[in-house]
Amino acid sequence: MKEITVTVNGVEHTLEVDPRLLLVHLIRENLSLTGTHIGCDTSNCGACTILLDGKSIKSCTVFAVQVNGKNIATVEGLAADGLHPLQEGFKETHGLHCGFCTPGMLMRAVELLEKNPNPTEEEIRWGISGNLCRCTGYNNIVRAIQYAAAKMRGDELPVTDPEFV
Amino acid sequence: MIQCKTSKEIGGMGHSMRRKEDARFIQGKGQYVDDIKLPEMLYMDIVRSPFAYAKITNINIEKAMALPGVLAVITGKDLEQYNLHWMPTLMSDTQMVLPVDTVMYQSQEVAAVIATERYIAADAVELVEVEYEPMQPVMDPYKAMEADAPVLRIDKEGKTDNHIWHWEAGDKEATDRIFDDAEVKVKEQMHIPRIHVASIETCGCVANYDKVNNHLTMYMTTQAPHAIRTVIALVAGHVGLTEEKVRVISPDIGGGFGGKVPVYPGYVIAIAASFLIGKPVKWIEDRSENLQADSFARDYHITAEMAGTKDGKILATRFKLLCDHGYTDAAANPSKFPTGLFSICTGSYDYGHSYAEADAVYTNKPPGGVAYRCSFRVTEAVHAIERITDCYAQEINKDPAQLRFDNFINKDQFPYKSALGWEYDSGDYHQGLQKAMEVVGYDDLRKEQAEKRARGELMGIGISTFTEIVGAGPSREFDILGIKMFDSAEIRVHPTGKAIARFGTKSQGQGHETTYAQIVAEELGIPAEHIQVEEGDTDTAPYGLGTYASRSTPTAGAAAAIASRKLREKAKKIAAYLLEVSEEDLEWEPGKFFVKGAPDKAKTIQEIVFAAYTNHPQGMEAGFEATHYYDPPNLTFPSGAYICVVDIDKETGEVKVRRFVAIDDCGHIINPMIVQGQVHGGLTQGLAPALYEELIYDEEGNILNGTFMDYLVPTAVESPSWETGHTVTPSPHHPIGAKGVGESPTVGAPPAIVNAVVDALSHLGVTHMEIPITAPKVWKILKEKGAL
Ligand code: FES
Ligand code: FES
C-alpha cells in the first residue's frame, strides 16, 4: 500500500492505495465518482477520459500512484453551478443516446476546445477519434461541440433543431 | 414540416423536445449496473477456455482458494448438484451455464471465482488450474453439414449430425417453374458475417439474494426485465425462487442493440453464487470477454436468386440459407420464427412468387444469433434482396433507380400481401426514392461518375430501398417461450395533474422517458415535462416483453395512447358533470373539454383530474389511472430509400463514403430530433459491417480479433456526416400511426454501401463484394482486373 494525495474536482484526498490500482478504479470505487465509465480493457474506447492537470487522459491506462500530488477533473466537477457549455450543447443537439460514452466525450472536448476554440468539423472528428460512441453516429456530438465552442467564444449560437428534411 | 397538434408547452407529438433523461447523463449521474454498490458486495470473475473444443480432464481450485479474499470457486460439477449446469435458450435449445466435461468454444466459461475484491477475483482466475484435452473443432458450417463431420452435440441423445432445424416459406414448385421459364436469372452467394453489437457498456449484474426473506433482487443489463424474471422463476422455482420472490431491475443501460436480450451464463452463475453465499455478487464483463463470448449476431450464408424479364420486371426470388449458430441456437427470436422475420426478403417490389429455405447448423463458435438492431434476421433479408435487385439491374444494364421505380409496390396497393404471406400495412416507396434522388442530386452524380470513369477514377452510387417489418407482434403468432409479445403502459395522474407512466419496455438510449411522455401529452394535454416515465423495475412496471426489434413504439407506444384515451373518456364524464352538460355536448382540444359553441365554458385536464380526487360524480370510481396491454393487430412496415456515394482510392483500395442520404418513413413521428438521432446511430451501425467489422476465427477456433484493438468500431473519423430526411405514411392500424424506426438504418445501410462499391467497379466486371469491404479486398480485385 502506498499513500497518495490527489485533488479531485477541487477537493484534496489522501488515500492508501495498492500500487497496481488503476486510476479509473480509484475514481469510481474509492471516491465513488461513477460518472467516469469503463468500456474496454485495451485503452481504445475513451469512456474513462478525465482531465489530469488539465490534459485529457484515459484513466484506465494510468495507475493511481502516478497521480500523486496532481489535479484531476471528472465529469462531476465540470460545472460548479448549472451546466458547462458542453453539457448544454450535448443536451441541446441530442449528442447522446445511452449516455455511456458521454462523460468521456465531454472531458475530451474540454481540452479540445481549450486548444482550439474554433475547430472545423474535421478537426472535431479527429479530436474525438480516441472516444467511441456506438449510439449516436457522431453527427450530433460534432454539433454539440460546435455549439459549445460558439457559446464559449460568445458567438451567436447555431440552430439546434434538427435538419430533418 | 411536421405538423404538431399541441403547443410547445404541452410538447405532444412532432415536437423536438429535448430529452428528459439527459440531465443525469451529462452530469455523470446515470446509474449503470457497475455503479451499483451494495454493502458486503462480492465480486465474480470468470475462468475461460483457451480452446475452442476440448475435454476438461481436471480442474484444480486449491491455489485459487488459498488466496486471501477468495470465498468460492464454482465449477460445472458444483452447479450439477442443483441441476443448474445447463439452461434453456430462448429458442428452446440448451446452453451450458458451466461445463462439466467439455468446452465448445474459445472463451467459454469454465469456472467462476467469488472474492471480496475485483482485483483478487482476477488474480484467482489465474490460479485456477484447468487441464484440457483439445479436440479438432468444426468452424466451417458447410463442413459441419458433411456426412462425416464429427457430431458436436453428443449431449443430445440420439443426435447423429450437426443439423439444428430446417425452415421454409413460399411455394417452391410455382417459384421453380417461373425460374425455369424466365428470360433473365441472376444468382449470388453472400455471407453476412458474424459481428458484435459492441455496446460501449458490456454486460453485467449484481445478484442480491436475501436469505432471511428468501428474496432475490437482480440488477442486470437486460432489455427485457419481465421476461427475465419469469425465466428465473421457471429455472430456479424448484429451489424456492418463485416469481413473487424475484425482482429484476434494469438500471440505466449503456446501449443494448439486442445483445442484452439473452440470458448469459455469467448472470446465472452470479445468482447461484449469491444464493449459496448469501451476499450480493457483482459480475461485470471485460470488453474482451464480451467480444469473445456473447452478443453475436448474423453469420448467415445466403444464396439469392432473382428471375425477371429482359426489360426489367421482377418475377420471382429464391433464397437458400445456411445459418451458423455456434454450439447452440441461442438466438432471441419469437418461438415460431427460427429464421426470425427473414421472410420479409421479398422486399419493396410487387411480384407474385418467392421461396426461401434455411438450415441451421452447430459449429464450435459461441452461441450466436442475437437480433442486433434488427427484427430477427431482417438485416440478412434486406441485404439479400437489395443486393440481388442490383445484380439484376446490372445484368440487364438498367439504371438501378429506374428498375426499382418499375417494380415498387404502388401506394394504392396497400394493404399488400407479399409473396411470402406478410400483409404490408402502408407505404409510398416511389415518393421516398424520388426524394432521396432529389436530395442527393442523382442525375448530376451519374454525370460526374461518367466523367470520372473516363479519367480512370473510381466513384460509385448505391441505392437501397428497403421494407422493414417491426413491432412484434400479434399474439396469435408471436411469443417468446410461450409468453405473448404484447406490451403495456400504466398511467397514474396525481391530483395536481402531473403523472407517472410506467411501461413493460426498457430504454437503452432510445429516449423513452421523453417520447412516451410526448405520446401521453398528445392524448391528454398534460405537458410532457410533467409526465415522469419509468421502466425496468419488475416490482413496479406492468408486464411487458421489453425493448428490441424496434417494438417499443409499435407496442408500448400504442399502449400509452390507448391508456391515455381510456383516461380521456373518464375525463369527459367528469367534465360533463362539472359543467352540467351532457357528454355529447363536449368537445376536446389538447388540454381541455369545452362546451360546443361556448368555448369559454371549459374544464382543463388539470381541473378534471383534481375533481377525480376531490369532487367526482357519485357512483364513479375515484382516482385517475389506467392500464393497457396492447396486442398489435399486425406488424408495422417502415421503409426507407437510401443513396450512398463512394470514392475509392485506387492506390490503397480504401472506400470512402462521400455522401449518404437516408430518407426514412416510420409513419407519424413522435420526436423528430430523436428519430433523426436514431437514424444517425443506426446508419453508423450499418456502415460498420459494410466496411469494417467481422469477427474472424482461424481453423483451430481461435478468435483473431477479440478486443477493441482489432475489432474496428467506427470512430468519428470513419463515420461520414449523415444526411437524413423523412416521408410520412402512417400505419393505418397503429393508434398514433407510428411505425418504429430504430433498426431501419442498420438494416438499410449495408446494401446501399455495397451497391455503391460494386457500382464503382462494375465496368471492371465486378458483380458482387462480400462484406466487410476492406481496403485489401478492393485492392486485390483492382489488381486482378488489371486496374491498378
Ligand atoms: S476504459 Fe476504454 S479507454 Fe479506458
Ligand atoms: S451515447 Fe451510447 S455510446 Fe455514446
Short mmCIF file of N, CA, C and O in Angstrom, two decimals, chain B residues 349-396:
data_model
loop_
_atom_site.label_atom_id
_atom_site.label_comp_id
_atom_site.label_asym_id
_atom_site.label_seq_id
_atom_site.Cartn_x
_atom_site.Cartn_y
_atom_site.Cartn_z
N TYR B 349 -40.96 -4.78 -53.60
CA TYR B 349 -41.31 -4.96 -55.01
C TYR B 349 -42.54 -5.86 -55.17
O TYR B 349 -42.77 -6.77 -54.37
N ASP B 350 -43.25 -5.59 -56.23
CA ASP B 350 -44.52 -6.26 -56.49
C ASP B 350 -44.30 -7.42 -57.46
O ASP B 350 -44.14 -7.21 -58.65
N TYR B 351 -44.26 -8.63 -56.94
CA TYR B 351 -44.17 -9.82 -57.78
C TYR B 351 -44.78 -10.98 -57.02
O TYR B 351 -44.90 -10.93 -55.81
N GLY B 352 -45.12 -12.01 -57.74
CA GLY B 352 -46.02 -13.00 -57.15
C GLY B 352 -45.39 -14.20 -56.47
O GLY B 352 -46.06 -14.89 -55.70
N HIS B 353 -44.09 -14.47 -56.75
CA HIS B 353 -43.59 -15.75 -56.29
C HIS B 353 -42.23 -15.65 -55.62
O HIS B 353 -41.32 -14.98 -56.11
N SER B 354 -42.13 -16.37 -54.53
CA SER B 354 -40.84 -16.44 -53.84
C SER B 354 -40.80 -17.72 -53.03
O SER B 354 -41.84 -18.25 -52.60
N TYR B 355 -39.59 -18.20 -52.84
CA TYR B 355 -39.42 -19.38 -52.00
C TYR B 355 -38.12 -19.21 -51.22
O TYR B 355 -37.10 -18.81 -51.78
N ALA B 356 -38.17 -19.48 -49.93
CA ALA B 356 -36.97 -19.36 -49.11
C ALA B 356 -36.85 -20.60 -48.23
O ALA B 356 -37.85 -21.11 -47.72
N GLU B 357 -35.63 -21.10 -48.09
CA GLU B 357 -35.43 -22.22 -47.17
C GLU B 357 -34.13 -22.03 -46.41
O GLU B 357 -33.20 -21.37 -46.88
N ALA B 358 -34.09 -22.59 -45.21
CA ALA B 358 -32.94 -22.40 -44.35
C ALA B 358 -32.63 -23.68 -43.58
O ALA B 358 -33.53 -24.44 -43.23
N ASP B 359 -31.33 -23.88 -43.35
CA ASP B 359 -30.89 -24.94 -42.46
C ASP B 359 -29.94 -24.33 -41.46
O ASP B 359 -29.06 -23.55 -41.81
N ALA B 360 -30.12 -24.71 -40.21
CA ALA B 360 -29.25 -24.18 -39.16
C ALA B 360 -28.31 -25.28 -38.70
O ALA B 360 -28.66 -26.46 -38.72
N VAL B 361 -27.12 -24.86 -38.28
CA VAL B 361 -26.08 -25.84 -38.02
C VAL B 361 -25.27 -25.44 -36.79
O VAL B 361 -25.09 -24.25 -36.50
N TYR B 362 -24.79 -26.48 -36.09
CA TYR B 362 -23.89 -26.25 -34.95
C TYR B 362 -22.44 -26.20 -35.41
O TYR B 362 -22.02 -26.98 -36.28
N THR B 363 -21.66 -25.29 -34.83
CA THR B 363 -20.21 -25.26 -35.02
C THR B 363 -19.58 -24.95 -33.65
O THR B 363 -20.29 -24.72 -32.68
N ASN B 364 -18.25 -24.90 -33.62
CA ASN B 364 -17.57 -24.58 -32.36
C ASN B 364 -17.35 -23.08 -32.21
O ASN B 364 -16.24 -22.63 -31.95
N LYS B 365 -18.41 -22.33 -32.40
CA LYS B 365 -18.35 -20.89 -32.14
C LYS B 365 -19.27 -20.59 -30.96
O LYS B 365 -20.12 -21.41 -30.61
N PRO B 366 -19.10 -19.42 -30.37
CA PRO B 366 -20.01 -19.07 -29.26
C PRO B 366 -21.45 -19.03 -29.76
O PRO B 366 -21.70 -18.84 -30.94
N PRO B 367 -22.39 -19.23 -28.83
CA PRO B 367 -23.81 -19.22 -29.19
C PRO B 367 -24.16 -17.93 -29.90
O PRO B 367 -23.81 -16.84 -29.41
N GLY B 368 -24.79 -18.04 -31.04
CA GLY B 368 -24.97 -16.84 -31.85
C GLY B 368 -26.41 -16.50 -32.12
O GLY B 368 -27.33 -17.24 -31.78
N GLY B 369 -26.56 -15.37 -32.77
CA GLY B 369 -27.85 -15.05 -33.34
C GLY B 369 -28.69 -14.06 -32.60
O GLY B 369 -29.91 -14.09 -32.70
N VAL B 370 -28.06 -13.12 -31.83
CA VAL B 370 -28.92 -12.10 -31.24
C VAL B 370 -29.44 -11.20 -32.36
O VAL B 370 -28.82 -11.06 -33.40
N ALA B 371 -30.60 -10.60 -32.11
CA ALA B 371 -31.21 -9.73 -33.11
C ALA B 371 -30.57 -8.35 -32.96
O ALA B 371 -31.11 -7.48 -32.31
N TYR B 372 -29.40 -8.18 -33.54
CA TYR B 372 -28.63 -6.95 -33.41
C TYR B 372 -29.32 -5.84 -34.19
O TYR B 372 -29.27 -5.79 -35.40
N ARG B 373 -29.96 -4.95 -33.45
CA ARG B 373 -30.68 -3.80 -34.01
C ARG B 373 -31.47 -4.23 -35.24
O ARG B 373 -31.35 -3.64 -36.32
N CYS B 374 -32.29 -5.23 -35.07
CA CYS B 374 -32.88 -5.87 -36.23
C CYS B 374 -34.00 -6.77 -35.75
O CYS B 374 -33.86 -7.44 -34.74
N SER B 375 -35.13 -6.76 -36.48
CA SER B 375 -36.23 -7.63 -36.10
C SER B 375 -35.94 -9.05 -36.51
O SER B 375 -36.59 -9.59 -37.41
N PHE B 376 -34.93 -9.62 -35.89
CA PHE B 376 -34.72 -11.05 -36.08
C PHE B 376 -34.48 -11.38 -37.57
O PHE B 376 -35.35 -11.90 -38.23
N ARG B 377 -33.29 -11.08 -38.05
CA ARG B 377 -32.85 -11.51 -39.40
C ARG B 377 -33.38 -10.65 -40.54
O ARG B 377 -33.33 -11.06 -41.71
N VAL B 378 -33.92 -9.48 -40.24
CA VAL B 378 -34.34 -8.58 -41.31
C VAL B 378 -33.10 -8.04 -42.03
O VAL B 378 -33.12 -7.81 -43.25
N THR B 379 -32.01 -7.85 -41.29
CA THR B 379 -30.78 -7.36 -41.90
C THR B 379 -30.32 -8.29 -43.02
O THR B 379 -29.94 -7.85 -44.10
N GLU B 380 -30.34 -9.58 -42.71
CA GLU B 380 -29.92 -10.56 -43.70
C GLU B 380 -30.85 -10.52 -44.91
O GLU B 380 -30.40 -10.57 -46.06
N ALA B 381 -32.16 -10.43 -44.64
CA ALA B 381 -33.16 -10.43 -45.71
C ALA B 381 -32.99 -9.21 -46.62
O ALA B 381 -33.01 -9.32 -47.85
N VAL B 382 -32.81 -8.06 -46.00
CA VAL B 382 -32.71 -6.82 -46.79
C VAL B 382 -31.41 -6.82 -47.60
O VAL B 382 -31.38 -6.39 -48.75
N HIS B 383 -30.35 -7.34 -47.00
CA HIS B 383 -29.10 -7.42 -47.76
C HIS B 383 -29.30 -8.27 -49.01
O HIS B 383 -28.90 -7.89 -50.11
N ALA B 384 -29.96 -9.42 -48.83
CA ALA B 384 -30.14 -10.34 -49.94
C ALA B 384 -30.98 -9.71 -51.06
O ALA B 384 -30.60 -9.72 -52.23
N ILE B 385 -32.12 -9.11 -50.70
CA ILE B 385 -33.00 -8.60 -51.76
C ILE B 385 -32.41 -7.34 -52.41
O ILE B 385 -32.47 -7.18 -53.63
N GLU B 386 -31.82 -6.47 -51.62
CA GLU B 386 -31.31 -5.23 -52.22
C GLU B 386 -30.06 -5.47 -53.05
O GLU B 386 -29.81 -4.78 -54.03
N ARG B 387 -29.27 -6.46 -52.68
CA ARG B 387 -28.10 -6.82 -53.48
C ARG B 387 -28.53 -7.52 -54.78
O ARG B 387 -28.10 -7.18 -55.86
N ILE B 388 -29.44 -8.47 -54.65
CA ILE B 388 -29.78 -9.25 -55.85
C ILE B 388 -30.57 -8.37 -56.84
O ILE B 388 -30.49 -8.56 -58.05
N THR B 389 -31.31 -7.40 -56.31
CA THR B 389 -32.01 -6.47 -57.21
C THR B 389 -30.98 -5.69 -58.03
O THR B 389 -31.16 -5.48 -59.24
N ASP B 390 -29.91 -5.27 -57.39
CA ASP B 390 -28.86 -4.57 -58.13
C ASP B 390 -28.16 -5.48 -59.14
O ASP B 390 -27.81 -5.04 -60.23
N CYS B 391 -27.97 -6.73 -58.75
CA CYS B 391 -27.35 -7.68 -59.69
C CYS B 391 -28.20 -7.80 -60.95
O CYS B 391 -27.68 -7.85 -62.07
N TYR B 392 -29.50 -7.83 -60.73
CA TYR B 392 -30.44 -7.94 -61.87
C TYR B 392 -30.34 -6.69 -62.75
O TYR B 392 -30.21 -6.78 -63.98
N ALA B 393 -30.35 -5.52 -62.12
CA ALA B 393 -30.24 -4.27 -62.89
C ALA B 393 -28.95 -4.25 -63.70
O ALA B 393 -28.94 -3.88 -64.89
N GLN B 394 -27.88 -4.71 -63.07
CA GLN B 394 -26.58 -4.72 -63.74
C GLN B 394 -26.60 -5.69 -64.93
O GLN B 394 -26.11 -5.39 -66.01
N GLU B 395 -27.23 -6.85 -64.70
CA GLU B 395 -27.29 -7.88 -65.75
C GLU B 395 -28.02 -7.37 -67.00
O GLU B 395 -27.59 -7.63 -68.12
N ILE B 396 -29.12 -6.66 -66.79
CA ILE B 396 -29.87 -6.19 -67.97
C ILE B 396 -29.50 -4.75 -68.32
O ILE B 396 -30.15 -4.12 -69.16
#
